[in-house]
Backbone as CSV, one residue per row, in Angstrom:
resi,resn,N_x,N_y,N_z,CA_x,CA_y,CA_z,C_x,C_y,C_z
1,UNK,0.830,-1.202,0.000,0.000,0.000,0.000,0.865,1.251,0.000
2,UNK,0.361,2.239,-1.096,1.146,3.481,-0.591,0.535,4.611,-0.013
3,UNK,-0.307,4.395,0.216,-1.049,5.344,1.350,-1.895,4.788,2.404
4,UNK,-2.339,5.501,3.587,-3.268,4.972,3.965,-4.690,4.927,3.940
5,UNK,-4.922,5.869,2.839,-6.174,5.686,2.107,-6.771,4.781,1.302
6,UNK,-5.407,4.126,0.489,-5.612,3.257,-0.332,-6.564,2.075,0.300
7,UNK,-7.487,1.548,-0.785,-7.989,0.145,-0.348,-7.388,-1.382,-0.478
8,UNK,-7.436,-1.837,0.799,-7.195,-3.518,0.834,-8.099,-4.064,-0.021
9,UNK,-7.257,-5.259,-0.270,-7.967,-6.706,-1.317,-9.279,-7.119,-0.548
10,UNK,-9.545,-7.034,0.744,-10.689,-7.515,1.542,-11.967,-6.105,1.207
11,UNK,-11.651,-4.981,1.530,-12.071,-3.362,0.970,-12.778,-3.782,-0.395
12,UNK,-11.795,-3.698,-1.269,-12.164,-3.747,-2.496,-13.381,-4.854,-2.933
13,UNK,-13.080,-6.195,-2.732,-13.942,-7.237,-2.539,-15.327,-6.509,-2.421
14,UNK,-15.592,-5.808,-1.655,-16.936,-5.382,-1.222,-17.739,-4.756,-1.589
15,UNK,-17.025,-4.017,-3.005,-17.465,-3.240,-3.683,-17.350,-3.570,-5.265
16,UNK,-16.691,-4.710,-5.399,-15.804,-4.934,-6.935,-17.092,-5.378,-7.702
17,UNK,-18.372,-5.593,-7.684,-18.773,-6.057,-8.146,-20.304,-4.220,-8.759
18,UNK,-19.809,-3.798,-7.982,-20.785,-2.656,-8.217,-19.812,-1.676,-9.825
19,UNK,-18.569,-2.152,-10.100,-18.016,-1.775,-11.547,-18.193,-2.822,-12.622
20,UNK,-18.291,-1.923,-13.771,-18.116,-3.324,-14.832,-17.474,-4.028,-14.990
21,UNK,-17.510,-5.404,-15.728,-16.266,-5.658,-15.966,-15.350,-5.340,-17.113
22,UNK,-14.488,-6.188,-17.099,-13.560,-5.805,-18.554,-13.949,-6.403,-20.142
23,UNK,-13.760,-5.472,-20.688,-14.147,-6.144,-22.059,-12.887,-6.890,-22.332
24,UNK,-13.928,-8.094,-23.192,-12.661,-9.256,-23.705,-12.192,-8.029,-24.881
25,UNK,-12.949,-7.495,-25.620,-11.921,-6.769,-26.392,-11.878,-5.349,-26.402
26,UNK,-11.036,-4.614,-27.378,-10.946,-3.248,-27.440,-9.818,-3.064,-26.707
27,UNK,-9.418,-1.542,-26.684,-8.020,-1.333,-25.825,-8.350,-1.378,-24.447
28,UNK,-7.629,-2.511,-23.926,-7.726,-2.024,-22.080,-7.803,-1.308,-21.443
29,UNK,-8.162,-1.439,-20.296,-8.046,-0.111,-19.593,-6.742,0.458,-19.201
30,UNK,-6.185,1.621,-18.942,-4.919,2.103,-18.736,-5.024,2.053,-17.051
31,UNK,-6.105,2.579,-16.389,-6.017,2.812,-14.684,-7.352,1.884,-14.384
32,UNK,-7.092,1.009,-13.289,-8.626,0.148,-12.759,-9.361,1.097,-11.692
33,UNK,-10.445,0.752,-12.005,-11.894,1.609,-11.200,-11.395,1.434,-9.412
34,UNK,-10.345,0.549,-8.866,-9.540,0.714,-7.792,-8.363,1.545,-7.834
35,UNK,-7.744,1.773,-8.807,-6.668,3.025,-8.313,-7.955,4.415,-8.490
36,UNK,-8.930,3.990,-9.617,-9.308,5.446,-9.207,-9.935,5.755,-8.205
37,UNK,-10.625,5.053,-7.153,-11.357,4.936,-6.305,-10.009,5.526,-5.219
38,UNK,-8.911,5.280,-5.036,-7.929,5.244,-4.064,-7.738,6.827,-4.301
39,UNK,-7.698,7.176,-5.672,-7.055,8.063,-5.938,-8.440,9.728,-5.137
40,UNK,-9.457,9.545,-5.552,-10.453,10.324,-5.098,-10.528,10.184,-3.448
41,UNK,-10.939,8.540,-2.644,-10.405,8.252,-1.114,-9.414,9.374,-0.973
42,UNK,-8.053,9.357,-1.272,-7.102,10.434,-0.866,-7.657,12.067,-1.081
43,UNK,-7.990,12.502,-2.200,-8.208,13.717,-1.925,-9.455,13.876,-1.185
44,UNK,-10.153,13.235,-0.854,-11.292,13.847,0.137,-10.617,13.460,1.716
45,UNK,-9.864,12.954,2.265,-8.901,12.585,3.321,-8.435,13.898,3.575
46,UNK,-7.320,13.943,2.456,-6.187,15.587,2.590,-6.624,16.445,2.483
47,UNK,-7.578,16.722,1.313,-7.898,18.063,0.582,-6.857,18.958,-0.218
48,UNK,-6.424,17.924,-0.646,-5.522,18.452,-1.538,-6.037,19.089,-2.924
49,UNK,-5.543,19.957,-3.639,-6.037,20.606,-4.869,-6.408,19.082,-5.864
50,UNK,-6.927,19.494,-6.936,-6.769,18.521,-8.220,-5.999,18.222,-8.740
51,UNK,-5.259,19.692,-8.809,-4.075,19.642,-10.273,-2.682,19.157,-9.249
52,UNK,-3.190,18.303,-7.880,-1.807,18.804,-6.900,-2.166,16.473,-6.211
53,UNK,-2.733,15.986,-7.318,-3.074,14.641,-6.590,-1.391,14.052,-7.174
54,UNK,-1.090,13.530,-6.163,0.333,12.456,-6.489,0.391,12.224,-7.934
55,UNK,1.518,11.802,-8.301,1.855,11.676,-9.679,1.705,9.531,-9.659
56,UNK,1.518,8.949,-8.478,1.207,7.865,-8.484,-0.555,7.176,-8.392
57,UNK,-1.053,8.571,-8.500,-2.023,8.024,-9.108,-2.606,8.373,-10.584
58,UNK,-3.943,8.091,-10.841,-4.103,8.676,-12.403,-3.823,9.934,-12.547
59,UNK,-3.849,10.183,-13.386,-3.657,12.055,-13.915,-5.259,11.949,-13.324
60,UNK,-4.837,13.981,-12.824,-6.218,14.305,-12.490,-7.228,14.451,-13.020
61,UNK,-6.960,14.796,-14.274,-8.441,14.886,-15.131,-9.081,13.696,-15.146
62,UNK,-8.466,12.741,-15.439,-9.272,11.635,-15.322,-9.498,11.011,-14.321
63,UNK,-9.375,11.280,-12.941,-10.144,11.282,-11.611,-11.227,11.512,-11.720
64,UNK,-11.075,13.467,-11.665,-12.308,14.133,-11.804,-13.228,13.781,-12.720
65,UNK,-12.720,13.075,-13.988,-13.801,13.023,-15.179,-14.924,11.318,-14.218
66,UNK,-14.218,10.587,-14.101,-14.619,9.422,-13.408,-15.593,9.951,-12.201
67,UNK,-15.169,11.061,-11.441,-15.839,11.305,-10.044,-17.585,11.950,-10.930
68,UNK,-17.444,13.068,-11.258,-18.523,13.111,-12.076,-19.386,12.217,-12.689
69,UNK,-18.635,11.867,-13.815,-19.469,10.650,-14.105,-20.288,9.593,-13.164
70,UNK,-19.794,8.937,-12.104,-20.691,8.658,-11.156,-21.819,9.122,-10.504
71,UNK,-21.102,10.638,-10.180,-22.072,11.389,-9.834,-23.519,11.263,-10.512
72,UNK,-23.110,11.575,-11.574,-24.622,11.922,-12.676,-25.197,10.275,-12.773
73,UNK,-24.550,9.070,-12.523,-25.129,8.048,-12.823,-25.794,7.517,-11.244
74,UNK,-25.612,8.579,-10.349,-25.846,7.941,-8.719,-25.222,6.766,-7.950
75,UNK,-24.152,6.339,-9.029,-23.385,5.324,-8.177,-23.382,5.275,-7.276
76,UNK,-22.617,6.753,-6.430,-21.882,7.096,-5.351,-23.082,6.765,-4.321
77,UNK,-24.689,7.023,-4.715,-25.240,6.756,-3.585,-25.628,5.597,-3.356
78,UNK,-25.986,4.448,-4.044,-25.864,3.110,-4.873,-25.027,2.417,-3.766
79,UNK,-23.915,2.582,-4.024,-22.762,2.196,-3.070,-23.022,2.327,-1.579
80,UNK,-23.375,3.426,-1.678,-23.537,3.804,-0.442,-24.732,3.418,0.546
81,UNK,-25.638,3.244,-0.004,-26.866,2.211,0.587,-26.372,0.929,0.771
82,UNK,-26.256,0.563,-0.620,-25.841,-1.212,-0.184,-24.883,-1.289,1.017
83,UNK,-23.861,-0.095,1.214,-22.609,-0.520,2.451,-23.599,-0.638,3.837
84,UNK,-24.109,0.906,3.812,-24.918,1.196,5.092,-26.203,-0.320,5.637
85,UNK,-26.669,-0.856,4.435,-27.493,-1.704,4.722,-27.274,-3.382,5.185
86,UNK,-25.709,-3.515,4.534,-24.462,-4.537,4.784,-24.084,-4.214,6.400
87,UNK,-23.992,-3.145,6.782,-23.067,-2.763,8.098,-24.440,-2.799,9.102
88,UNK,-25.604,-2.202,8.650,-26.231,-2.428,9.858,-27.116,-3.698,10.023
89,UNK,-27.055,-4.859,9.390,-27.245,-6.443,9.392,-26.253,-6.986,10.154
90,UNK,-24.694,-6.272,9.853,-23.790,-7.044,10.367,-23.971,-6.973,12.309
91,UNK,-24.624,-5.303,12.171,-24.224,-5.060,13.313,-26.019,-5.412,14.300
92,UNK,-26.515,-6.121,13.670,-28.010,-6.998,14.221,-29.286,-6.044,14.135
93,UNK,-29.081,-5.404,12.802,-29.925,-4.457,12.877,-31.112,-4.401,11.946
94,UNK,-31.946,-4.248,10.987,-32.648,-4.033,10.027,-32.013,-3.602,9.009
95,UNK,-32.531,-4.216,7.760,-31.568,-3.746,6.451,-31.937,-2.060,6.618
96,UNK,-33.305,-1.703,6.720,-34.207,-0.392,6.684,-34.175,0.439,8.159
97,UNK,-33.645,1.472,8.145,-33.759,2.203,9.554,-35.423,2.407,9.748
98,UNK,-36.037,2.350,10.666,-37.393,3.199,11.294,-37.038,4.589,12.619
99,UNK,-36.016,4.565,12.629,-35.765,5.715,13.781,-34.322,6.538,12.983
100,UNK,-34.556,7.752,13.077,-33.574,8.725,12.933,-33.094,9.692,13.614
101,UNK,-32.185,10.618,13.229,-31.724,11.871,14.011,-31.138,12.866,12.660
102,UNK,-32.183,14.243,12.914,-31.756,15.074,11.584,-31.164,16.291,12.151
103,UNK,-29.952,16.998,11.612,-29.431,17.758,11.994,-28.569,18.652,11.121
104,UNK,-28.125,20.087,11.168,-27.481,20.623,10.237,-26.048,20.890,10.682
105,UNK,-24.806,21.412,9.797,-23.505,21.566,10.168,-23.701,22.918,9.146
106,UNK,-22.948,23.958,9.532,-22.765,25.279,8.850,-21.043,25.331,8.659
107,UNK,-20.505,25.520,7.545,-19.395,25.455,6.866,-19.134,26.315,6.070
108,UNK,-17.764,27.277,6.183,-17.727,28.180,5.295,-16.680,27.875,3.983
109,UNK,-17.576,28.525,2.494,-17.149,27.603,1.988,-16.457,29.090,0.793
110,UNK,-16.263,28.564,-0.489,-14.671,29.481,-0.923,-15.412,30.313,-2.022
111,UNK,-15.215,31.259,-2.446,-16.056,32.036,-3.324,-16.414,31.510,-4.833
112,UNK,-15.987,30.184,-4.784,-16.670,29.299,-6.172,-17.548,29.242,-6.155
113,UNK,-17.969,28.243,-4.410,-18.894,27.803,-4.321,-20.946,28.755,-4.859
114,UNK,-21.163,27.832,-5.563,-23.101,28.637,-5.886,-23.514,28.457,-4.558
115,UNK,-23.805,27.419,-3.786,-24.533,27.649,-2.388,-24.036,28.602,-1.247
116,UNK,-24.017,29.789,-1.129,-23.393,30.535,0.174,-24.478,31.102,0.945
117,UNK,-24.216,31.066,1.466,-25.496,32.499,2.641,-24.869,32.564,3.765
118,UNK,-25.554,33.635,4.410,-24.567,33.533,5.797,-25.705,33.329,6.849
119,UNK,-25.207,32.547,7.627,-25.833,31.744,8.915,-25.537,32.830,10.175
120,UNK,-26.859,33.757,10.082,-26.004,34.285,11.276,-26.549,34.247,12.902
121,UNK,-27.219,32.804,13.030,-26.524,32.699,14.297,-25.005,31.926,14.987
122,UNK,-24.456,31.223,14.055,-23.215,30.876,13.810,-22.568,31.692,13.243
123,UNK,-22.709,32.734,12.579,-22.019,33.917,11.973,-20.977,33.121,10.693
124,UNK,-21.353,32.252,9.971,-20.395,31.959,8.751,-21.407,32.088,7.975
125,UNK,-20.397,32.541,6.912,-21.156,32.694,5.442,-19.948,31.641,4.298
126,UNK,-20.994,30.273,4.224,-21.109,29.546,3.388,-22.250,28.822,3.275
127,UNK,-22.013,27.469,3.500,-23.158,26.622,3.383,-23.753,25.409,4.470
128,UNK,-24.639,25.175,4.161,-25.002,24.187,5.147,-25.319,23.043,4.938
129,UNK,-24.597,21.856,5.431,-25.270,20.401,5.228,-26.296,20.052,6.143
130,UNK,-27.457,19.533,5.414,-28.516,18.983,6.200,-28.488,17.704,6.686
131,UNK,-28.504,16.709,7.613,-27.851,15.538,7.176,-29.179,14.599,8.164
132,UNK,-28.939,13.948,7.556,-30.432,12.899,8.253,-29.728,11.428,8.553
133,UNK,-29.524,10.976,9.466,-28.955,9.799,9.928,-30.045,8.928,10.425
134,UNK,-29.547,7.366,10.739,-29.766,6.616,11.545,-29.190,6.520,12.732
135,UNK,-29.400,5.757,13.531,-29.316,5.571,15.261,-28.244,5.217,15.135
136,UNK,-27.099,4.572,14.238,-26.214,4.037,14.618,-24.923,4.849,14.118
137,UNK,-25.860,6.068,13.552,-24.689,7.307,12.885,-24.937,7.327,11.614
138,UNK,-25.280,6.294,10.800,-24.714,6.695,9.466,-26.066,7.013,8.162
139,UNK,-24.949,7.682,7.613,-26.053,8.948,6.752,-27.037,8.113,6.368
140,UNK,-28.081,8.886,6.171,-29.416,8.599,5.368,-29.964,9.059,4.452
141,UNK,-29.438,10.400,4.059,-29.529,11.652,3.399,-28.534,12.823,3.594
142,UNK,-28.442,13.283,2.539,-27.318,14.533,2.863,-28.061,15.592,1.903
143,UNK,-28.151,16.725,1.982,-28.666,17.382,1.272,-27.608,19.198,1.755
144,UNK,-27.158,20.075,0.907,-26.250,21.104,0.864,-27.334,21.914,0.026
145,UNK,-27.219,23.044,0.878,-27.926,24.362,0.844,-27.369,25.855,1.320
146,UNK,-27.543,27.097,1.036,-26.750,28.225,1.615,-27.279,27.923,3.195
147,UNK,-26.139,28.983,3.786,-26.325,28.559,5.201,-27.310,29.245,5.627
148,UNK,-28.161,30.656,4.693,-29.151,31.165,5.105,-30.403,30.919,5.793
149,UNK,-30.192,29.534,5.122,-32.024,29.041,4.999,-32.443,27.949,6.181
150,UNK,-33.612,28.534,6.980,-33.657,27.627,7.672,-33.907,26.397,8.255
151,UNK,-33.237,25.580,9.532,-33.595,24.107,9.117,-34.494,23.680,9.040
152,UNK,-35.939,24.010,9.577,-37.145,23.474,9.030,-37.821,23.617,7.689
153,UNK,-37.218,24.526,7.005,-37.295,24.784,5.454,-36.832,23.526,4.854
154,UNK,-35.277,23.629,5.098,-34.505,22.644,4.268,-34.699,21.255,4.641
155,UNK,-35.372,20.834,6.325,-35.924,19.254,6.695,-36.547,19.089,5.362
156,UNK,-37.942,19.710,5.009,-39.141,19.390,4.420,-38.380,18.920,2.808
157,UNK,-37.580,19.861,2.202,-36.409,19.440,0.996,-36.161,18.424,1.347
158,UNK,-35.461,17.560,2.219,-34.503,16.890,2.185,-35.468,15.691,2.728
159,UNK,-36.296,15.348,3.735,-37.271,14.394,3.912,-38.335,14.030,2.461
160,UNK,-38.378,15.186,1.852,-39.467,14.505,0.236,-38.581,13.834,-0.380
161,UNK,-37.306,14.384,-0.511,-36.139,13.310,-1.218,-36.200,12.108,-1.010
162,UNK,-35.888,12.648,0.526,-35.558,10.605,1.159,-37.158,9.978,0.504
163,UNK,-37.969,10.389,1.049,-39.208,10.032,1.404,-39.669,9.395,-0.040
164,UNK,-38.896,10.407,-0.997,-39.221,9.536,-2.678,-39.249,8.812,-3.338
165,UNK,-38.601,7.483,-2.485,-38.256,6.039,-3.330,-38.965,5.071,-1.886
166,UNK,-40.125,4.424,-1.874,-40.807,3.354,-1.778,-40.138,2.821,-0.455
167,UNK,-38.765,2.526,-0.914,-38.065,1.614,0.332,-37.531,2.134,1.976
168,UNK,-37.836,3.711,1.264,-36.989,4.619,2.531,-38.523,5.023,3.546
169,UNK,-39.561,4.635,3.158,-40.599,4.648,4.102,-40.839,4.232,5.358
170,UNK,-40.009,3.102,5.245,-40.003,2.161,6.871,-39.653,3.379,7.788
171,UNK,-39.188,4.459,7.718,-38.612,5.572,8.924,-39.830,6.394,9.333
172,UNK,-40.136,5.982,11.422,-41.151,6.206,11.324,-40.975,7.288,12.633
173,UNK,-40.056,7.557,12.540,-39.670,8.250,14.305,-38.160,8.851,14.097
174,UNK,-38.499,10.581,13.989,-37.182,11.439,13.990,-36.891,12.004,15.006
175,UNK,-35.544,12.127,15.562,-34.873,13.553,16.857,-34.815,14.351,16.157
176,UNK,-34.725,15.639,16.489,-34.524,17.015,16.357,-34.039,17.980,17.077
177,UNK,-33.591,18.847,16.803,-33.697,20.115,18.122,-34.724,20.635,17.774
178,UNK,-34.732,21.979,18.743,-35.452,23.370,18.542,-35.721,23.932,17.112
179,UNK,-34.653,23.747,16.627,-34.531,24.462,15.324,-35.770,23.480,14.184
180,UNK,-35.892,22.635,14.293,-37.052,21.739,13.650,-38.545,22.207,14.203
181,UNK,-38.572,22.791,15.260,-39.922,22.630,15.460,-41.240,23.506,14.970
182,UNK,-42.457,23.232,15.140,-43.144,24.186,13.875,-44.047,23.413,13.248
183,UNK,-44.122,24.236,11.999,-45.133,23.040,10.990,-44.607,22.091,10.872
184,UNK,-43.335,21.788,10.316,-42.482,20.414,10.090,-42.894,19.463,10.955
185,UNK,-43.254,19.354,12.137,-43.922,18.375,12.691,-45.209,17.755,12.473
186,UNK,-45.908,18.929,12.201,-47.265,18.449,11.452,-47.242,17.950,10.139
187,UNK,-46.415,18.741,9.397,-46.213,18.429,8.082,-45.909,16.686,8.114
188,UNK,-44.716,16.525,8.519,-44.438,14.854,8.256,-45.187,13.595,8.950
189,UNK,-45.987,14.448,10.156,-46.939,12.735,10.457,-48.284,13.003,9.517
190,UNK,-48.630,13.763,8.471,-49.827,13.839,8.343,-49.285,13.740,6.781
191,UNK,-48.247,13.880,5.863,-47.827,13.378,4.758,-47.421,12.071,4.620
192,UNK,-45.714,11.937,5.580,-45.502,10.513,5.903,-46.001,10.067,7.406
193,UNK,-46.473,10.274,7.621,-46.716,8.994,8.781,-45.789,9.074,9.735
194,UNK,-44.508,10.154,9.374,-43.837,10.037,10.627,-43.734,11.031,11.736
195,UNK,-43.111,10.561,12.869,-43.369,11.310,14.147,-41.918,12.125,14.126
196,UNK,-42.117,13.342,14.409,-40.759,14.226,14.929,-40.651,14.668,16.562
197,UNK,-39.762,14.256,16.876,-39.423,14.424,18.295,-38.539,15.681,18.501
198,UNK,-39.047,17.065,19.188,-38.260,17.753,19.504,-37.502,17.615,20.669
199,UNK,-36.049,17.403,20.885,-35.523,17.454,22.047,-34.777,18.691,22.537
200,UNK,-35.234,19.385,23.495,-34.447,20.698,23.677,-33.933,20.629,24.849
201,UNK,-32.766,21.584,24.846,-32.144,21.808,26.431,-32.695,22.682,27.285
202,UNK,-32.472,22.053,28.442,-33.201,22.286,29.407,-32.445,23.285,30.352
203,UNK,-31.099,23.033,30.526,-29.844,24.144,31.225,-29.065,24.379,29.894
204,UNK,-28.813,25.598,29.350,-27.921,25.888,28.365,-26.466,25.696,29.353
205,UNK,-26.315,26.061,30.726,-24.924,26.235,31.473,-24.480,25.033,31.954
206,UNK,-25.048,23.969,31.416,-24.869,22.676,32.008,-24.479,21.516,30.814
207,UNK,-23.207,21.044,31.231,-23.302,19.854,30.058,-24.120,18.668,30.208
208,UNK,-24.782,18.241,28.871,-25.752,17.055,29.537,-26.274,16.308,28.102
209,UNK,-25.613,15.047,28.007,-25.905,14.292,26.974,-27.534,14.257,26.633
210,UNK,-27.461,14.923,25.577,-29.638,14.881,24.858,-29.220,13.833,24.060
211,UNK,-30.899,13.478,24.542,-31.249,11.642,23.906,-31.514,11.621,22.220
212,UNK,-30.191,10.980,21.938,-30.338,10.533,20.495,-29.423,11.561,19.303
213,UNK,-29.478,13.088,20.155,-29.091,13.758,19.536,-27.835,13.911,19.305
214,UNK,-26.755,13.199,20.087,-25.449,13.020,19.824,-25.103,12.275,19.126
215,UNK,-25.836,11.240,18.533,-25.582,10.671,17.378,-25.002,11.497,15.878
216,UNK,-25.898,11.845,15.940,-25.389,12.855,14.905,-24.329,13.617,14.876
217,UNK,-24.297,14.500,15.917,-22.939,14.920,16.000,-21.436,13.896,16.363
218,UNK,-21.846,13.397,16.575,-20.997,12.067,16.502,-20.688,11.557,14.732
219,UNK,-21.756,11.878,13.897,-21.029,11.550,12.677,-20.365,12.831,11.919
220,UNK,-21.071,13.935,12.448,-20.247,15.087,12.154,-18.765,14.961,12.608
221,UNK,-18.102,14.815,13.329,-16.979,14.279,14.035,-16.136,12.888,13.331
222,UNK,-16.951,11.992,12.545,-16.501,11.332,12.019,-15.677,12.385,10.157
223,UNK,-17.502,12.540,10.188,-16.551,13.306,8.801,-15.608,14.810,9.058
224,UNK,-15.258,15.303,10.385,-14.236,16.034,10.264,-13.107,15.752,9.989
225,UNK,-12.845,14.385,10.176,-11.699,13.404,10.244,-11.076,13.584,8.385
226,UNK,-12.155,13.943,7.554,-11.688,14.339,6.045,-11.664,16.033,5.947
227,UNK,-10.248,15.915,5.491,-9.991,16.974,6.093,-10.641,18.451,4.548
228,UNK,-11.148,17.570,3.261,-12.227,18.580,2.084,-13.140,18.736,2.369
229,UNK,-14.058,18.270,3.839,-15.097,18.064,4.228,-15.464,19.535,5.973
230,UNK,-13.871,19.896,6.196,-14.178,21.398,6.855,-14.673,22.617,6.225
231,UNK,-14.223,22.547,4.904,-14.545,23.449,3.684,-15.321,23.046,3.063
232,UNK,-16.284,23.526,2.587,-17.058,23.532,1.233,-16.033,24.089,0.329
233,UNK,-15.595,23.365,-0.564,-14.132,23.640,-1.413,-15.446,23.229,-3.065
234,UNK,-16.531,22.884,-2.948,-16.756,22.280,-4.378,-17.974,23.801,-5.228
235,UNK,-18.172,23.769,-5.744,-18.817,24.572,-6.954,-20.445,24.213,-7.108
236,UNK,-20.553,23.222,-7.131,-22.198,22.371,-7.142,-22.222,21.876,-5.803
237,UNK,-23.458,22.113,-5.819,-23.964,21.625,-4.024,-24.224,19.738,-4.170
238,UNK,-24.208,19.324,-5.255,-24.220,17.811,-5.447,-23.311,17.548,-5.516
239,UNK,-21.888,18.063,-5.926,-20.672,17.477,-5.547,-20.421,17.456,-3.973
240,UNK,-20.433,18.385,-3.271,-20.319,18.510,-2.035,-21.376,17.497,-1.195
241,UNK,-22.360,17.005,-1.368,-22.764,15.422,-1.451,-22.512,14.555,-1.272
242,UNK,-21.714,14.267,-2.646,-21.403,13.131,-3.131,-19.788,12.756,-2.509
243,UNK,-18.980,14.351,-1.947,-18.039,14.134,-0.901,-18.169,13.175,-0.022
244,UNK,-19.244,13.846,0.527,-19.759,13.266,2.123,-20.271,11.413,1.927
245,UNK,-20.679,11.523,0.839,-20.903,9.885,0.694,-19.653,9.081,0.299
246,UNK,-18.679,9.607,-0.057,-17.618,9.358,-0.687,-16.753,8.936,0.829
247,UNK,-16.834,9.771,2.147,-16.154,9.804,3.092,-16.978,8.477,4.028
248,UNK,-18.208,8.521,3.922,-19.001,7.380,4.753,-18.633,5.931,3.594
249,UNK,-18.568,5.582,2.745,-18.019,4.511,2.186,-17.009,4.247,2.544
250,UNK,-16.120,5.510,2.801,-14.719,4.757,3.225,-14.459,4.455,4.748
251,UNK,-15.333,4.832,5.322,-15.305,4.397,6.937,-16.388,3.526,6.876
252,UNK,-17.039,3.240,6.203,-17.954,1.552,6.450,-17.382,0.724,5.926
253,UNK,-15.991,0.588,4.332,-15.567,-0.010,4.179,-14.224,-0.886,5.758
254,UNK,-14.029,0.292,6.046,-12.845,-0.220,6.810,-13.440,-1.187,8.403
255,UNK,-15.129,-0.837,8.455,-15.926,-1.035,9.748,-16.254,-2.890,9.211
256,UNK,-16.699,-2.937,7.750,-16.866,-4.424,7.023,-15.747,-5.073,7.197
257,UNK,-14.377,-4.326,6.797,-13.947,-5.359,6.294,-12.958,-6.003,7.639
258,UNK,-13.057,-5.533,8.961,-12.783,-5.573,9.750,-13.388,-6.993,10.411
259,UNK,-14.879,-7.307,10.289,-15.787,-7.798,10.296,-15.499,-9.124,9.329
């Protein structure tokens, strides 16, 4: 291995089957869908520029051209279900979450970026990830918006998403803070069926673990650990996404293959 991003033969296994295979004919491939995979793993780790990725992996354009391309085909989230739904079987759970925890992170991000606003009770002006988890941390939804807008606005966005494909229905019971509460509560048991739980603090001067709600910040904490993921460094609010799913694959890969 020459990094520690790179993926193991056990890693790879877990995923090798979600690329094509090789054609018996035509010209081969020059780089396999595993160095490029290693090669993207690393820059969302470092945050290193594009034009600045090691000379041992592919040339950058054809990273980036590969990272896109997924993008637009939804791989990245593809992947990313099947891991999350692999890891929480392993770990005695339901393929399908029914309980969640939704929460936002405010990030300031670089004057490329289209999503900015400024958040000003956090006082940054970039953007904000919305992020909707399960109980055991891991994403369920990610959705990037300016940091203007607020979180019961952007829940209702980001719950019709989830809420849009048939299978993500089983979720029947959300945490929240303060910042959720409102119509959004009415809104989702009387559309979906589900219940929102506001949990608020009770002593602001007191530390005191709230139920359920540290989960989440607990995966915020995971993805600080990538270090393109303090910045909003991307241009499209779906790349900045497809980061964050990019960073939870590679910490469920290493949680599987451990397993």
């Amino acid at each position: 291995m020459r990094y520690t991003t790179d993926l193991t033969d056990a890693e790879w296994q877990l995923i090798d089957y979600c690329f094509p295979r090789p054609k018996k004919t035509g010209r081969p491939r020059e780089h396999s869908y595993r160095e490029l995979l290693n090669a993207m793993f690393y820059l969302v780790r470092t945050a290193c520029q594009w034009r600045n990725l090691p000379k041992d992996f592919a040339p950058w354009r054809t990273v980036y051209h590969y990272l896109r391309l997924w993008k637009h085909a939804g791989l990245w989230e593809r992947i990313h279900t099947h891991l999350r739904e692999h890891l929480r079987q392993v770990e005695g759970r339901q393929r399908q979450a029914t309980a969640g925890i939704i929460d936002s992170q405010s990030v300031k991000s670089t004057e490329c970026s289209e999503q900015r606003g400024y958040d000003a009770g956090k006082k940054i002006n970039g953007s904000k990830r919305h992020m909707l988890v399960d109980t055991l941390g891991l994403v369920l939804g990610v959705l990037v918006l300016p940091a203007n807008i607020q979180d019961r606005d952007a829940a209702r966005q980001l719950l019709t998403i989830f809420y849009g494909q048939k299978s993500r229905r089983s979720l029947k019971h959300i945490w929240a803070d303060g910042g959720y509460a409102g119509v959004l509560v009415d809104w989702a048991r009387k559309l979906w069926r589900c219940t929102v739980e506001i949990v608020k603090r009770t002593d602001k001067h007191t530390f005191r673990v709230l139920p359920r709600r540290w989960v989440v910040e607990r995966t915020f904490g995971w993805l600080g650990r990538c270090r393109r993921l303090n910045r909003d460094y991307e241009r499209h609010a779906r790349t900045g996404e497809c980061m964050v799913y990019i960073a939870m694959i590679r910490l469920m890969l290493v949680r599987l293959a451990r397993n």
